[in-house]
Amino acid sequence: KNNLKTFLANKEEFADYNFEASGLSNILDVLAYNTHVNALVANFALNESFLSTAQLRSSVVSLAEGVGYIPRSSTSSKASVRLSFNSNALGRPTSVTLPAYTKFNTTVDDVSYTFQTIDDYFATDDGTGFYEFLSSGGSNIVDLYEGTLRTKTFYVGEYIDNPVYVIPDASLDTATVTVNVYASATSTEETPYINIRNATSIDADTAVYILKESPNGFFDLSFGDGETFGVAPSAGNKIVVQYLSSSKEAADNANVFTAVESIQLTETASAALNVVTQTISTGGGEVETIESIRKNAPFQYATQNRMVTDADYSALILRNYSNLIKDINSWGGQDNLDPEFGA
């Protein structure tokens, strides 16, 4: 304000004004206030334009995505178990499938939680009526994830540039998301899409989806351009998204699980699942913090999704397990007293 008064007092038309007692004083107050506010806004805007100084989560998330880093969502607590059952029923099947989203109940601190499988598992009769469920890769470890199964359905309208579908759930665990596209609203034949983070190569025919946090804390689902960057759903298609909405760390430390339903073997025979806990539930957590994003994003960008240097290992391990790891050090062979390069 003083600078404005000094400037105007030097003008010939204002030479005889008493700025303290005139109406100009009020005008100068407004001008000074407006200038101050504009300076603050400019300062805030510039701060929000850089990853190292941004304070709003929406700004930090957006800037991180600009260097290819997708912040971690909320995570479901996960437990590992072995599942089996015995049956001497006549006409029992040779093999049995345990479908995805089979439910198991447990309690933590007297609060009930539901854990579920997110993949199909398969069991074969060993000849004595004993069945043990295995993954498609042959492992007998079955992973159970805590959360409520939710489904969101979208219908694709006429094509517009970069259509985005909003999933309004801030507790979504992106690791449990499945996306299937159907040719029409009544079609039963599905085309599964994979997360772009899990794609090793992408061309015009690759079915990938992009899931990222939106400024309001929900999640935006989008697809390729249908030309060079993955195939895109077309008008009339139906998109079905299934995921688990987690209770985060509240469901950690569960160690006793009970199957909600029995295995149906024949029309009249069923068997109860035997559940043996291998590891108690752990890993539930909130969305990645602003400071974690600020720290990890530059290293992830430098790594470019490769694992060559010791810093690359740190960056990728933190990307996948930052909810469990607070800090990490990696040692490269080049740092040995007797260097061993490439190790």
Short mmCIF file of C-alpha atoms in Angstrom, two decimals:
data_model
loop_
_atom_site.label_atom_id
_atom_site.label_comp_id
_atom_site.label_asym_id
_atom_site.label_seq_id
_atom_site.Cartn_x
_atom_site.Cartn_y
_atom_site.Cartn_z
CA LYS A 1 0.00 0.00 0.00
CA ASN A 2 2.86 2.36 0.83
CA ASN A 3 4.41 1.69 -2.55
CA LEU A 4 1.12 2.54 -4.25
CA LYS A 5 0.81 5.78 -2.21
CA THR A 6 4.36 6.80 -3.08
CA PHE A 7 3.74 6.09 -6.75
CA LEU A 8 0.49 8.11 -6.90
CA ALA A 9 1.86 11.01 -4.81
CA ASN A 10 4.47 11.58 -7.51
CA LYS A 11 1.75 12.00 -10.12
CA GLU A 12 0.84 15.60 -10.91
CA GLU A 13 -2.93 15.03 -10.66
CA PHE A 14 -2.61 13.62 -7.12
CA ALA A 15 0.01 16.00 -5.78
CA ASP A 16 -2.35 17.74 -3.32
CA TYR A 17 -4.15 14.60 -2.02
CA ASN A 18 -4.01 13.48 1.58
CA PHE A 19 -4.06 9.75 1.01
CA GLU A 20 -4.76 8.94 4.66
CA ALA A 21 -7.91 11.06 4.82
CA SER A 22 -9.31 10.60 1.31
CA GLY A 23 -11.47 8.01 -0.37
CA LEU A 24 -8.35 6.95 -2.28
CA SER A 25 -7.16 5.30 0.93
CA ASN A 26 -9.98 2.77 0.68
CA ILE A 27 -9.20 2.15 -2.97
CA LEU A 28 -5.55 1.60 -2.11
CA ASP A 29 -6.61 -0.90 0.56
CA VAL A 30 -8.49 -2.89 -2.08
CA LEU A 31 -5.61 -2.71 -4.55
CA ALA A 32 -3.07 -3.78 -1.94
CA TYR A 33 -5.29 -6.63 -0.74
CA ASN A 34 -5.94 -7.80 -4.30
CA THR A 35 -2.23 -7.72 -5.12
CA HIS A 36 -1.42 -9.69 -1.98
CA VAL A 37 -4.04 -12.36 -2.75
CA ASN A 38 -2.84 -12.64 -6.36
CA ALA A 39 0.72 -13.14 -5.11
CA LEU A 40 -0.43 -15.87 -2.74
CA VAL A 41 -2.43 -17.63 -5.45
CA ALA A 42 0.52 -17.48 -7.84
CA ASN A 43 2.79 -18.89 -5.12
CA PHE A 44 0.39 -21.74 -4.32
CA ALA A 45 -0.14 -22.50 -8.00
CA LEU A 46 3.59 -22.71 -8.64
CA ASN A 47 4.09 -24.91 -5.57
CA GLU A 48 1.41 -27.30 -6.81
CA SER A 49 3.18 -27.55 -10.17
CA PHE A 50 6.22 -29.41 -8.80
CA LEU A 51 6.38 -32.79 -7.10
CA SER A 52 8.84 -31.63 -4.44
CA THR A 53 6.67 -28.69 -3.25
CA ALA A 54 3.05 -29.72 -3.97
CA GLN A 55 0.85 -30.00 -0.86
CA LEU A 56 -2.49 -31.20 -2.26
CA ARG A 57 -2.84 -34.96 -2.71
CA SER A 58 -4.54 -34.48 -6.08
CA SER A 59 -1.53 -32.49 -7.31
CA VAL A 60 1.03 -34.99 -6.04
CA VAL A 61 -0.87 -37.92 -7.59
CA SER A 62 -1.20 -36.12 -10.92
CA LEU A 63 2.48 -35.14 -11.03
CA ALA A 64 3.55 -38.69 -10.12
CA GLU A 65 1.42 -40.13 -12.92
CA GLY A 66 3.18 -37.73 -15.27
CA VAL A 67 6.42 -39.67 -14.70
CA GLY A 68 4.71 -43.05 -14.94
CA TYR A 69 4.17 -43.71 -11.23
CA ILE A 70 0.71 -44.87 -10.14
CA PRO A 71 0.31 -44.45 -6.35
CA ARG A 72 -0.79 -47.46 -4.34
CA SER A 73 -4.47 -47.76 -3.48
CA SER A 74 -5.87 -49.05 -0.20
CA THR A 75 -4.75 -52.64 0.30
CA SER A 76 -6.69 -55.62 1.58
CA SER A 77 -5.29 -57.74 4.35
CA LYS A 78 -4.05 -61.05 2.88
CA ALA A 79 -3.64 -64.48 4.47
CA SER A 80 -2.24 -67.70 3.04
CA VAL A 81 -3.92 -71.04 3.74
CA ARG A 82 -4.04 -74.63 2.50
CA LEU A 83 -7.45 -76.01 1.59
CA SER A 84 -8.44 -79.66 1.38
CA PHE A 85 -11.29 -82.05 2.06
CA ASN A 86 -12.00 -85.79 2.24
CA SER A 87 -14.92 -87.59 0.68
CA ASN A 88 -15.96 -91.21 0.29
CA ALA A 89 -19.18 -90.35 -1.54
CA LEU A 90 -20.15 -92.63 -4.39
CA GLY A 91 -19.92 -90.94 -7.78
CA ARG A 92 -17.66 -88.19 -6.48
CA PRO A 93 -15.96 -86.21 -9.28
CA THR A 94 -12.34 -86.73 -10.25
CA SER A 95 -11.64 -83.00 -10.01
CA VAL A 96 -13.27 -80.06 -8.24
CA THR A 97 -12.96 -76.32 -8.84
CA LEU A 98 -12.99 -73.77 -6.04
CA PRO A 99 -14.28 -70.65 -7.79
CA ALA A 100 -13.01 -67.14 -7.26
CA TYR A 101 -14.73 -65.17 -4.50
CA THR A 102 -15.29 -68.21 -2.29
CA LYS A 103 -15.89 -66.69 1.16
CA PHE A 104 -14.28 -67.42 4.54
CA ASN A 105 -15.20 -65.90 7.90
CA THR A 106 -12.86 -64.82 10.66
CA THR A 107 -12.74 -62.43 13.62
CA VAL A 108 -10.17 -59.89 14.80
CA ASP A 109 -10.69 -58.27 18.20
CA ASP A 110 -14.26 -59.60 18.25
CA VAL A 111 -15.07 -57.96 14.90
CA SER A 112 -16.11 -60.24 12.01
CA TYR A 113 -14.46 -59.99 8.61
CA THR A 114 -14.93 -61.81 5.33
CA PHE A 115 -11.95 -63.07 3.33
CA GLN A 116 -12.23 -64.33 -0.24
CA THR A 117 -10.23 -66.00 -2.97
CA ILE A 118 -9.75 -63.90 -6.10
CA ASP A 119 -8.64 -66.76 -8.38
CA ASP A 120 -9.92 -70.22 -9.23
CA TYR A 121 -8.24 -73.20 -7.53
CA PHE A 122 -8.40 -76.86 -8.53
CA ALA A 123 -8.32 -80.14 -6.61
CA THR A 124 -7.98 -83.72 -7.89
CA ASP A 125 -8.92 -86.94 -6.14
CA ASP A 126 -5.71 -88.74 -5.14
CA GLY A 127 -7.54 -92.08 -5.31
CA THR A 128 -8.42 -92.26 -1.63
CA GLY A 129 -10.97 -89.44 -1.62
CA PHE A 130 -8.48 -86.77 -0.53
CA TYR A 131 -8.56 -83.48 -2.42
CA GLU A 132 -6.14 -80.57 -2.00
CA PHE A 133 -6.67 -77.32 -3.88
CA LEU A 134 -3.84 -76.04 -6.07
CA SER A 135 -3.34 -72.89 -8.10
CA SER A 136 -3.07 -72.98 -11.88
CA GLY A 137 0.71 -72.94 -11.35
CA GLY A 138 0.61 -76.01 -9.09
CA SER A 139 1.12 -74.30 -5.71
CA ASN A 140 -0.89 -75.58 -2.74
CA ILE A 141 -0.89 -72.11 -1.13
CA VAL A 142 -4.25 -70.36 -1.43
CA ASP A 143 -4.35 -66.59 -0.93
CA LEU A 144 -7.35 -65.07 0.85
CA TYR A 145 -8.08 -61.35 0.63
CA GLU A 146 -10.29 -59.41 3.04
CA GLY A 147 -13.01 -57.25 1.60
CA THR A 148 -16.54 -56.87 0.34
CA LEU A 149 -17.05 -57.96 -3.25
CA ARG A 150 -18.50 -55.16 -5.34
CA THR A 151 -19.48 -54.95 -8.98
CA LYS A 152 -19.70 -51.86 -11.15
CA THR A 153 -21.23 -52.07 -14.63
CA PHE A 154 -20.82 -49.53 -17.43
CA TYR A 155 -22.47 -49.41 -20.84
CA VAL A 156 -20.41 -47.92 -23.64
CA GLY A 157 -22.20 -45.20 -25.59
CA GLU A 158 -21.19 -43.45 -28.77
CA TYR A 159 -17.45 -42.97 -28.99
CA ILE A 160 -15.94 -39.85 -27.47
CA ASP A 161 -12.30 -38.92 -27.03
CA ASN A 162 -10.71 -40.64 -24.02
CA PRO A 163 -13.87 -41.80 -22.21
CA VAL A 164 -13.36 -42.27 -18.46
CA TYR A 165 -15.50 -44.44 -16.17
CA VAL A 166 -15.56 -43.50 -12.47
CA ILE A 167 -15.60 -46.16 -9.75
CA PRO A 168 -16.90 -44.30 -6.65
CA ASP A 169 -15.12 -46.26 -3.93
CA ALA A 170 -12.09 -44.85 -2.10
CA SER A 171 -11.48 -48.24 -0.38
CA LEU A 172 -10.97 -50.13 -3.64
CA ASP A 173 -7.93 -52.43 -3.73
CA THR A 174 -6.53 -52.22 -7.26
CA ALA A 175 -4.77 -55.60 -6.85
CA THR A 176 -8.15 -57.34 -6.68
CA VAL A 177 -9.75 -55.65 -9.69
CA THR A 178 -10.96 -57.69 -12.67
CA VAL A 179 -12.30 -56.02 -15.83
CA ASN A 180 -14.33 -57.96 -18.39
CA VAL A 181 -15.94 -56.57 -21.52
CA TYR A 182 -19.03 -58.09 -23.16
CA ALA A 183 -20.13 -57.48 -26.75
CA SER A 184 -23.61 -56.41 -25.62
CA ALA A 185 -25.80 -56.06 -22.56
CA THR A 186 -27.10 -59.63 -22.98
CA SER A 187 -23.89 -61.33 -24.15
CA THR A 188 -22.35 -64.06 -21.98
CA GLU A 189 -19.01 -64.25 -23.76
CA GLU A 190 -16.45 -62.09 -21.98
CA THR A 191 -13.13 -60.58 -22.96
CA PRO A 192 -10.81 -60.15 -19.95
CA TYR A 193 -8.68 -57.00 -19.81
CA ILE A 194 -5.40 -56.78 -17.90
CA ASN A 195 -3.95 -53.89 -15.91
CA ILE A 196 -1.49 -51.89 -17.97
CA ARG A 197 1.03 -52.26 -15.14
CA ASN A 198 1.10 -56.03 -15.76
CA ALA A 199 1.44 -55.81 -19.54
CA THR A 200 4.83 -56.70 -20.98
CA SER A 201 4.09 -55.41 -24.49
CA ILE A 202 1.22 -53.40 -25.97
CA ASP A 203 -0.02 -53.10 -29.52
CA ALA A 204 -3.31 -52.15 -31.17
CA ASP A 205 -4.92 -55.49 -30.20
CA THR A 206 -3.80 -55.70 -26.55
CA ALA A 207 -6.72 -55.68 -24.11
CA VAL A 208 -5.46 -53.41 -21.31
CA TYR A 209 -7.14 -51.05 -18.90
CA ILE A 210 -5.76 -48.09 -16.95
CA LEU A 211 -6.92 -47.60 -13.36
CA LYS A 212 -5.74 -44.57 -11.44
CA GLU A 213 -6.77 -42.39 -8.52
CA SER A 214 -8.91 -39.39 -9.41
CA PRO A 215 -8.66 -35.97 -7.68
CA ASN A 216 -11.66 -36.72 -5.42
CA GLY A 217 -10.14 -39.97 -4.11
CA PHE A 218 -12.22 -42.30 -6.29
CA PHE A 219 -10.81 -44.22 -9.26
CA ASP A 220 -10.88 -43.53 -12.99
CA LEU A 221 -11.03 -46.46 -15.40
CA SER A 222 -9.95 -45.88 -18.99
CA PHE A 223 -8.75 -47.89 -21.98
CA GLY A 224 -6.46 -47.58 -24.99
CA ASP A 225 -7.17 -45.52 -28.07
CA GLY A 226 -8.19 -48.54 -30.17
CA GLU A 227 -5.52 -47.75 -32.74
CA THR A 228 -1.96 -48.05 -31.47
CA PHE A 229 -2.33 -48.16 -27.70
CA GLY A 230 -4.49 -51.19 -26.94
CA VAL A 231 -8.00 -52.14 -28.01
CA ALA A 232 -10.88 -50.05 -26.66
CA PRO A 233 -14.49 -51.13 -25.92
CA SER A 234 -16.85 -50.04 -28.66
CA ALA A 235 -20.36 -48.60 -28.58
CA GLY A 236 -22.88 -51.11 -27.25
CA ASN A 237 -20.31 -53.04 -25.19
CA LYS A 238 -20.85 -53.75 -21.50
CA ILE A 239 -17.97 -53.30 -19.04
CA VAL A 240 -18.14 -55.24 -15.77
CA VAL A 241 -15.68 -54.34 -13.01
CA GLN A 242 -15.36 -56.53 -9.91
CA TYR A 243 -13.16 -55.70 -6.93
CA LEU A 244 -12.83 -55.96 -3.17
CA SER A 245 -13.54 -52.94 -0.98
CA SER A 246 -11.20 -53.43 1.96
CA SER A 247 -11.25 -52.71 5.67
CA LYS A 248 -7.52 -51.99 5.41
CA GLU A 249 -5.30 -52.73 8.43
CA ALA A 250 -8.25 -53.43 10.73
CA ALA A 251 -8.41 -57.02 9.37
CA ASP A 252 -4.71 -57.78 9.97
CA ASN A 253 -3.66 -60.62 12.33
CA ALA A 254 -6.59 -62.95 11.58
CA ASN A 255 -5.43 -66.57 11.96
CA VAL A 256 -8.53 -68.82 12.02
CA PHE A 257 -10.68 -69.05 8.90
CA THR A 258 -13.92 -70.94 8.35
CA ALA A 259 -15.44 -71.58 4.93
CA VAL A 260 -18.92 -70.12 4.58
CA GLU A 261 -20.14 -72.94 2.30
CA SER A 262 -19.34 -76.61 1.76
CA ILE A 263 -18.07 -78.11 -1.48
CA GLN A 264 -20.92 -79.60 -3.47
CA LEU A 265 -19.74 -82.93 -4.96
CA THR A 266 -22.97 -84.49 -6.20
CA GLU A 267 -26.64 -83.61 -5.94
CA THR A 268 -26.78 -85.28 -2.52
CA ALA A 269 -23.19 -85.20 -1.27
CA SER A 270 -21.06 -82.31 -0.04
CA ALA A 271 -17.86 -81.93 1.94
CA ALA A 272 -16.61 -79.36 4.45
CA LEU A 273 -13.38 -77.56 3.67
CA ASN A 274 -10.42 -78.12 5.97
CA VAL A 275 -8.56 -74.81 6.34
CA VAL A 276 -4.95 -74.80 7.59
CA THR A 277 -3.48 -71.31 8.06
CA GLN A 278 0.02 -70.87 6.66
CA THR A 279 0.45 -67.15 7.37
CA ILE A 280 -1.83 -64.87 9.36
CA SER A 281 -3.45 -61.96 7.56
CA THR A 282 -1.26 -58.92 7.04
CA GLY A 283 -0.62 -56.11 4.58
CA GLY A 284 -3.84 -54.14 4.96
CA GLY A 285 -3.25 -50.43 4.64
CA GLU A 286 -4.37 -46.97 3.63
CA VAL A 287 -3.66 -45.35 0.29
CA GLU A 288 -0.03 -44.41 -0.26
CA THR A 289 0.89 -41.26 1.62
CA ILE A 290 1.88 -38.02 -0.07
CA GLU A 291 5.44 -38.25 1.27
CA SER A 292 5.80 -41.84 0.06
CA ILE A 293 4.64 -40.83 -3.43
CA ARG A 294 7.01 -37.86 -3.40
CA LYS A 295 9.91 -40.15 -2.48
CA ASN A 296 9.17 -43.14 -4.70
CA ALA A 297 8.00 -41.55 -7.95
CA PRO A 298 11.38 -40.16 -9.13
CA PHE A 299 13.17 -43.46 -8.44
CA GLN A 300 10.44 -45.40 -10.23
CA TYR A 301 10.83 -43.10 -13.22
CA ALA A 302 14.60 -43.65 -13.27
CA THR A 303 14.10 -47.42 -13.02
CA GLN A 304 11.81 -47.58 -16.09
CA ASN A 305 10.39 -50.89 -14.84
CA ARG A 306 13.70 -52.73 -15.20
CA MET A 307 15.75 -54.58 -12.59
CA VAL A 308 19.41 -53.97 -13.36
CA THR A 309 21.00 -51.83 -10.66
CA ASP A 310 20.60 -52.07 -6.90
CA ALA A 311 18.54 -48.85 -6.98
CA ASP A 312 16.18 -50.51 -9.48
CA TYR A 313 15.51 -53.34 -7.02
CA SER A 314 14.76 -50.86 -4.24
CA ALA A 315 12.37 -48.87 -6.42
CA LEU A 316 10.34 -51.84 -7.67
CA ILE A 317 10.18 -53.54 -4.28
CA LEU A 318 8.92 -50.32 -2.71
CA ARG A 319 6.36 -49.91 -5.51
CA ASN A 320 4.83 -53.30 -4.74
CA TYR A 321 5.34 -53.50 -0.97
CA SER A 322 5.52 -49.93 0.34
CA ASN A 323 2.61 -50.69 2.66
CA LEU A 324 4.85 -53.21 4.44
CA ILE A 325 8.29 -51.62 4.07
CA LYS A 326 9.20 -48.27 5.60
CA ASP A 327 12.76 -48.12 4.31
CA ILE A 328 15.06 -50.26 2.20
CA ASN A 329 18.72 -50.58 1.28
CA SER A 330 20.00 -52.63 -1.65
CA TRP A 331 23.60 -53.68 -2.15
CA GLY A 332 25.12 -53.98 -5.61
CA GLY A 333 28.10 -56.18 -6.44
CA GLN A 334 29.97 -53.13 -7.70
CA ASP A 335 30.15 -51.95 -4.07
CA ASN A 336 32.04 -55.03 -2.85
CA LEU A 337 35.69 -54.70 -1.87
CA ASP A 338 36.27 -57.20 -4.64
CA PRO A 339 33.71 -55.88 -7.17
CA GLU A 340 31.31 -58.35 -8.75
CA PHE A 341 29.63 -56.46 -11.54
CA GLY A 342 26.13 -57.48 -12.65
CA ALA A 343 25.19 -58.99 -9.26
#
